[in-house]
XYZ file of C-alpha atoms in Angstrom:
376
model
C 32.603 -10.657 3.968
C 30.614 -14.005 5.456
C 27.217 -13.553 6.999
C 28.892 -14.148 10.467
C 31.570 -11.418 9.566
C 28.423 -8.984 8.869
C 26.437 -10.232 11.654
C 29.634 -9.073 14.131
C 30.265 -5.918 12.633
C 26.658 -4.874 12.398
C 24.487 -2.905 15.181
C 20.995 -2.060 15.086
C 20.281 1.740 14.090
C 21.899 3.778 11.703
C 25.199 2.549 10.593
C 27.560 4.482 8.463
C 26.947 3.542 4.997
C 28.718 2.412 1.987
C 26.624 4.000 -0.651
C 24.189 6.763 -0.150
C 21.479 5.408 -2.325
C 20.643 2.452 -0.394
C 17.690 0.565 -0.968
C 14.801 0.029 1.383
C 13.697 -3.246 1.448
C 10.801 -4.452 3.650
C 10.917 -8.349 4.043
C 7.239 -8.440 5.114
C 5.544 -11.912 5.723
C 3.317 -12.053 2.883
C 5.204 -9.526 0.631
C 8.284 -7.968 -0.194
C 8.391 -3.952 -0.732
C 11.555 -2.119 -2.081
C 11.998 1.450 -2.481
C 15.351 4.014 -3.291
C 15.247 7.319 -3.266
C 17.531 9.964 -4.574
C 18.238 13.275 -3.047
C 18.107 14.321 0.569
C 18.302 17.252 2.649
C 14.419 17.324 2.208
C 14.097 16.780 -1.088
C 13.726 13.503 -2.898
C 12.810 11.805 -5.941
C 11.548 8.303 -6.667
C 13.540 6.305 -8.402
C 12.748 2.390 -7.615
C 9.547 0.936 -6.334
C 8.270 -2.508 -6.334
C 5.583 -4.714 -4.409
C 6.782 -8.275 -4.479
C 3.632 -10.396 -3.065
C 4.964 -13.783 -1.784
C 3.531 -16.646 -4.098
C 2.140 -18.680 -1.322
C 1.565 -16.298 1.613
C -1.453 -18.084 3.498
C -1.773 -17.808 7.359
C -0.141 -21.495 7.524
C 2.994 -21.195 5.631
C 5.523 -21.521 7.665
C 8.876 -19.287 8.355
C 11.042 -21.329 6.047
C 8.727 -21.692 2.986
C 8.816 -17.802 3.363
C 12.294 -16.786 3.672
C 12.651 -19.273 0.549
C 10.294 -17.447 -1.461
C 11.507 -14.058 -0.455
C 15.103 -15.325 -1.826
C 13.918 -16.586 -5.163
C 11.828 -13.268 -5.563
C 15.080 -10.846 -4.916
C 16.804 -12.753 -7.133
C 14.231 -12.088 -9.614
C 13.991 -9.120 -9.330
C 17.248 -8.139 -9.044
C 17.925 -9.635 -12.720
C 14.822 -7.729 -13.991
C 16.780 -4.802 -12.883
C 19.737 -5.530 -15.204
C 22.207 -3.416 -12.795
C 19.354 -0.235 -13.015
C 19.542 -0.360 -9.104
C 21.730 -0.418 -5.794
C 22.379 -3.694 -4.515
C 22.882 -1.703 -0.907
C 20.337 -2.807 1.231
C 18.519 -1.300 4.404
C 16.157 -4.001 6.247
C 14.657 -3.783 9.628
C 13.308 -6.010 12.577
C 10.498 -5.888 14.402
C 8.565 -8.408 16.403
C 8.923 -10.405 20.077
C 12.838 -10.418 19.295
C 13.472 -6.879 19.412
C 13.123 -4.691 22.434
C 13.003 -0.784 22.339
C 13.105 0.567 26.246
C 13.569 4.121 27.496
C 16.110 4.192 29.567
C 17.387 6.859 31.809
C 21.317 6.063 32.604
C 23.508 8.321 34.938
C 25.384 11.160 32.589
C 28.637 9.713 30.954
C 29.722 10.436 27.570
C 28.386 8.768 24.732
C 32.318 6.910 24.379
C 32.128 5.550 28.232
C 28.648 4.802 27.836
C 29.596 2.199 24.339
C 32.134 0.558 26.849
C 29.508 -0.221 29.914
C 26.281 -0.414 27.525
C 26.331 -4.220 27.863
C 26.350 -4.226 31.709
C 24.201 -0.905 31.996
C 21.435 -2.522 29.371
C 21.286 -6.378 31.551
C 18.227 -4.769 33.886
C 16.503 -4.139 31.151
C 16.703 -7.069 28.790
C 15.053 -10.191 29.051
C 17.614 -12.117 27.272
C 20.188 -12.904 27.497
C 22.835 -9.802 26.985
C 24.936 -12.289 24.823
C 22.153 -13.367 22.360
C 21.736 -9.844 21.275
C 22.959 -7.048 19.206
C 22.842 -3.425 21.152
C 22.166 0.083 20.263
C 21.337 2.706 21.514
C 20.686 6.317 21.274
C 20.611 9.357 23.318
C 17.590 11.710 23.310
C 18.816 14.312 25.690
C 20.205 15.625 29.237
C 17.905 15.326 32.150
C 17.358 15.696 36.136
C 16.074 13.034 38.518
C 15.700 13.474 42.113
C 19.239 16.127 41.849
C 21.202 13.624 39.668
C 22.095 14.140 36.187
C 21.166 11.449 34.175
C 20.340 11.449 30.292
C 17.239 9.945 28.663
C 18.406 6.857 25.800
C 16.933 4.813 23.655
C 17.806 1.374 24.135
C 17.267 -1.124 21.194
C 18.469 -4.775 21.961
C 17.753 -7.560 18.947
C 18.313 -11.049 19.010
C 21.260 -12.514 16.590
C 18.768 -15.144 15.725
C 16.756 -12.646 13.648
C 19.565 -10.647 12.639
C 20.971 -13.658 11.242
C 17.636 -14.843 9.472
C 17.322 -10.977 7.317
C 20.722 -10.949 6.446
C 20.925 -14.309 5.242
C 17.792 -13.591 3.110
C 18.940 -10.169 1.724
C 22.163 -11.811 0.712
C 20.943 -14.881 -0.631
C 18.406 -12.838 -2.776
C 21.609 -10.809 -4.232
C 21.942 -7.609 -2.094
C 24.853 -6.603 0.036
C 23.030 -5.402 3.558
C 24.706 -2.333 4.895
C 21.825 -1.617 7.951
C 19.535 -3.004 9.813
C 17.442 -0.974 11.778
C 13.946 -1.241 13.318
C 10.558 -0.782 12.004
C 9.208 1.845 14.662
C 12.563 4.078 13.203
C 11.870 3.695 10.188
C 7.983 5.436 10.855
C 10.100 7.727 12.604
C 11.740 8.762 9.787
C 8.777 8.567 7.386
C 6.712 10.844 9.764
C 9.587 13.665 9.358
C 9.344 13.661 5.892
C 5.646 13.573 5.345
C 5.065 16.106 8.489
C 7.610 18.211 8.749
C 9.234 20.099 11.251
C 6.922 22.849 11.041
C 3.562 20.705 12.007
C 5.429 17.814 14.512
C 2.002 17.845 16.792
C 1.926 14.440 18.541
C 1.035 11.278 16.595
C 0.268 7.949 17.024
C 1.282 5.737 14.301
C -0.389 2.603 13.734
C 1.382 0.056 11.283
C -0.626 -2.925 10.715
C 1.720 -5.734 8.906
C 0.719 -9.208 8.434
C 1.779 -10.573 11.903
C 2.724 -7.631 14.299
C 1.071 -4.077 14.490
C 3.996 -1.632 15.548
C 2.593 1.453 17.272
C 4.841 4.126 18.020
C 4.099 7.840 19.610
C 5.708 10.802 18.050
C 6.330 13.896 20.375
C 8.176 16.977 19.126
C 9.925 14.733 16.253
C 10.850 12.162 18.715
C 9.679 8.371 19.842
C 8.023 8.346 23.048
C 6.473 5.080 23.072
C 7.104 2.125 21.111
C 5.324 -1.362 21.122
C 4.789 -4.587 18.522
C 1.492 -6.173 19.485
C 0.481 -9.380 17.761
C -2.797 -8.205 16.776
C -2.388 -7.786 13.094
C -3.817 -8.650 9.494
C -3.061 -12.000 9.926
C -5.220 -12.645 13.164
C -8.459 -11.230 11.333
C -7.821 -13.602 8.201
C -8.021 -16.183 11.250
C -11.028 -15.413 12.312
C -12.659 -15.201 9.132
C -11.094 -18.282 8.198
C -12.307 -20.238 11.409
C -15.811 -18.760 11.205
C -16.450 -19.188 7.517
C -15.021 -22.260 7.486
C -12.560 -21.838 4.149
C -9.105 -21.870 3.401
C -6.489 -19.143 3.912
C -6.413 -17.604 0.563
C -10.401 -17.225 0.196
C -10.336 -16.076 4.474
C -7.283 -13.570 2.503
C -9.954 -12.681 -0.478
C -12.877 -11.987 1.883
C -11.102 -9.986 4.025
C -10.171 -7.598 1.188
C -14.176 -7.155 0.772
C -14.955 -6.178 4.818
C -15.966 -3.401 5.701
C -16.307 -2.811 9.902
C -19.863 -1.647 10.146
C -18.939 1.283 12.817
C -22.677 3.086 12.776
C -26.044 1.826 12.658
C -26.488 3.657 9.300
C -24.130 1.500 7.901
C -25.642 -2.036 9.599
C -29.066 -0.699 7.864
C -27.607 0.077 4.825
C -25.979 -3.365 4.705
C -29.451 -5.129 5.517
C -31.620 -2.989 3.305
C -29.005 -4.762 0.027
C -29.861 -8.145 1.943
C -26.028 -8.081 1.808
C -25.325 -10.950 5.046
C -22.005 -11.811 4.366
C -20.551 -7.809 5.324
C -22.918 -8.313 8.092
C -21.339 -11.575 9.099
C -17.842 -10.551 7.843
C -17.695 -7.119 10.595
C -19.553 -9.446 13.211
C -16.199 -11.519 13.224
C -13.667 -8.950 12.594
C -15.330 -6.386 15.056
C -13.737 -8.629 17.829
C -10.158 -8.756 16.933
C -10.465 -4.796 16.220
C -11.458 -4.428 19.799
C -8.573 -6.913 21.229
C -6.485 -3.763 18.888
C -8.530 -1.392 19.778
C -7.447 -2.101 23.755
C -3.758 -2.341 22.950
C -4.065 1.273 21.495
C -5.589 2.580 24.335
C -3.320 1.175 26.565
C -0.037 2.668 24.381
C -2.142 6.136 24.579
C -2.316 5.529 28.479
C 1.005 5.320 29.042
C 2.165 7.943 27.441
C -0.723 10.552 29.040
C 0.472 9.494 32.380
C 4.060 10.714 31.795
C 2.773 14.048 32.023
C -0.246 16.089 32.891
C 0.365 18.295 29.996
C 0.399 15.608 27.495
C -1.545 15.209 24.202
C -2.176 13.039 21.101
C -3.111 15.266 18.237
C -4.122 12.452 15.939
C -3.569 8.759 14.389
C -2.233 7.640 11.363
C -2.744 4.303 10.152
C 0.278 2.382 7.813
C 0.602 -1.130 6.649
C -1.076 -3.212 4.287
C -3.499 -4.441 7.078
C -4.779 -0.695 7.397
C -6.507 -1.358 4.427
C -9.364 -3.073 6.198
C -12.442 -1.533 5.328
C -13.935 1.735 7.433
C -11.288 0.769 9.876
C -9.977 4.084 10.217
C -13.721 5.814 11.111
C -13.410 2.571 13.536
C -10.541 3.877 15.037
C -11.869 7.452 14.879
C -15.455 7.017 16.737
C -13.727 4.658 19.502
C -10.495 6.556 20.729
C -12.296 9.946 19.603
C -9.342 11.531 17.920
C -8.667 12.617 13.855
C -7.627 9.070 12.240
C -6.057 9.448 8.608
C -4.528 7.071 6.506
C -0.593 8.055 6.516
C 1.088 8.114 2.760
C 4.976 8.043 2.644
C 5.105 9.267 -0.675
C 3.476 12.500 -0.024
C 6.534 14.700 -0.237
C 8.546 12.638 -2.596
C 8.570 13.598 -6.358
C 7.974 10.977 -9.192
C 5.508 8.613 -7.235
C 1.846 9.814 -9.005
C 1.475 6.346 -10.329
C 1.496 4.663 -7.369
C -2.176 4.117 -6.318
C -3.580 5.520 -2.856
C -4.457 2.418 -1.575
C -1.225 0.708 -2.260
C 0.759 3.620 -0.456
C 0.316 2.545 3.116
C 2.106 -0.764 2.324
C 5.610 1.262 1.580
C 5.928 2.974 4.818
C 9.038 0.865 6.472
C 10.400 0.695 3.189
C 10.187 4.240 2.425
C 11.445 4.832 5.752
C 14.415 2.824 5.184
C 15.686 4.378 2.001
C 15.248 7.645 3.783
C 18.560 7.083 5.567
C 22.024 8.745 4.843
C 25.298 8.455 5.326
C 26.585 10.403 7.988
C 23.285 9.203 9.997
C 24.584 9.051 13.732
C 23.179 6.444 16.553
């Protein structure tokens, strides 16, 4: 099948698969994370994990110096594997090209609606319909003002970036079978690692390179779901700018900062004379309040769907949630439990991955969670 053959046949969420041990892989923009899983119905076992860091993944690299480097380090790896895993892949989009709306369209069956979804989607799309791939999924029956209408999940991405994943997953060796969409993937990661016995509402925080998805979890399903662009990579800007340096020492000094979130801490840092955390949270303290804002404003909205309405907690993801004391940050300003969420914690065979590597897998993890037999 040609790329343009796979781009055609593909949609967005949950297609039916060709293998049921596909392989998550997470084209990041500074590294590459791959995960499959065996098993299912709630229990599953580790059987492939690797971090692939991109060699040269400064702030100024550009797009295609990246998707170059994430070819050559598939292909590696893939021959390191000597046939010991799936070449089915499972990659995702996220970003300014992919829209996730809530839509409520009048009731029609699911078959009517697949016919009309292209007209029915065009008020709520600002692309052009033809530039995109659709999906869409239905949450559930409702009533508005006496009509009958049913609440969906509308996911529109444009072919553009569909093109650019599948052209890197194939180039690097794999054969993609799904492409779905980072906030989903948490979705399905917060099943497995919550349960369905403790789904209190979440807010999930995943903090990439470039773009922080945030997505609110309410009885097991997405309420809200936003990409911001305030993200690891803006902080190594601001450290780079300030200090002065290069990307990869802004990149090394931001794996030292700590946010100084009490005035304990601040005297504890000047009582060690230490000036550079000092300096260091005085310049990230401002893009964690730009984030900071765009939480608030995702919590917000969802409160004022309802008057009954709650967030239980928030659980940072993503290799930028590694920032130091960013989750007591989080914590003291939108005064609700912050923990750091780990996608392995309910998958056997995964004790040697370190805790503060964990976060990094989440899409990936959430990616080899799906089946076949997974309906839109």
């Amino acid at each position: 099948m040609t790329l343009a053959d796979t781009i055609k046949n593909f949609r967005l969420d949950k297609l039916r698969f060709k293998s049921k041990d596909a392989v998550g892989v997470d084209l990041g923009s500074t590294s590459i994370k791959i995960v499959q899983l065996k098993g299912g119905g709630g229990r599953w076992k580790l059987h492939r994990c690797a971090h692939l860091p991109l060699p040269n993944a400064g702030p100024d690299v550009g797009i295609p110096e990246r998707r170059a480097q994430a070819v050559g380090l598939l292909k590696e790896y893939l021959r390191k594997q000597k046939g010991a895993i799936s070449k089915d892949a499972a990659v995702s989009v996220s970003g300014n090209s992919v829209i996730v709306r809530f839509v409520k369209f009048p009731k029609m069956s699911r078959d009517d609606l697949s016919k009309m979804i292209k007209i029915e989607a065009e008020p709520y799309i600002p692309f052009s319909i033809p530039e995109v791939n659709l999906d869409f999924h239905i949450l559930g029956d409702v009533v508005e003002e006496g009509q009958k209408k049913m609440e969906t999940i509308l996911v529109a991405a444009k072919k553009e970036i569909i093109n650019a994943r599948l052209d890197v997953v194939q180039q690097g060796g794999f054969s993609p079978v799904l492409i779905d969409v980072d906030a989903f993937a948490l979705e399905n990661v917060y099943d497995v690692c919550v349960g369905a016995a403790a789904r209190e509402t979440a807010l999930i925080v995943h903090m990439g390179a470039f773009v922080t998805t945030m997505v609110i979890m309410e009885n097991g399903v997405p309420k809200v779901v936003r990409d911001v662009f305030i993200a690891g990579n803006t902080v190594t800007k601001a450290l780079q700018r300030n200090f002065q340096c290069d990307g990869k020492q802004a990149e090394a000094m931001k794996v030292r900062a700590q946010i100084l979130v009490t005035p304990e801490d601040r005297e504890r840092a000047m009582a060690d004379a230490n000036k550079e955390t000092l300096q260091m949270s005085t310049v990230i303290l401002p893009v964690m309040k730009d984030l900071l804002a765009e939480v608030q404003r995702s919590l917000d909205f969802f409160l004022s769907q309802g008057s009954d309405r709650q967030v239980g907690r928030v659980l940072l993801s993503g290799g930028a949630s590694r920032l130091g004391n960013l989750a007591n940050y989080l914590a003291q300003e939108l005064r609700l439990p912050v923990e750091v969420l780990d996608p392995f914690q309910r998958i056997e065979g995964a004790q040697s991955i370190a805790p503060d590597v964990r976060p990094l897998f989440s899409v990936a993890v959430g990616l080899a969670l799906r089946r076949e037999g997974d309906a839109a």
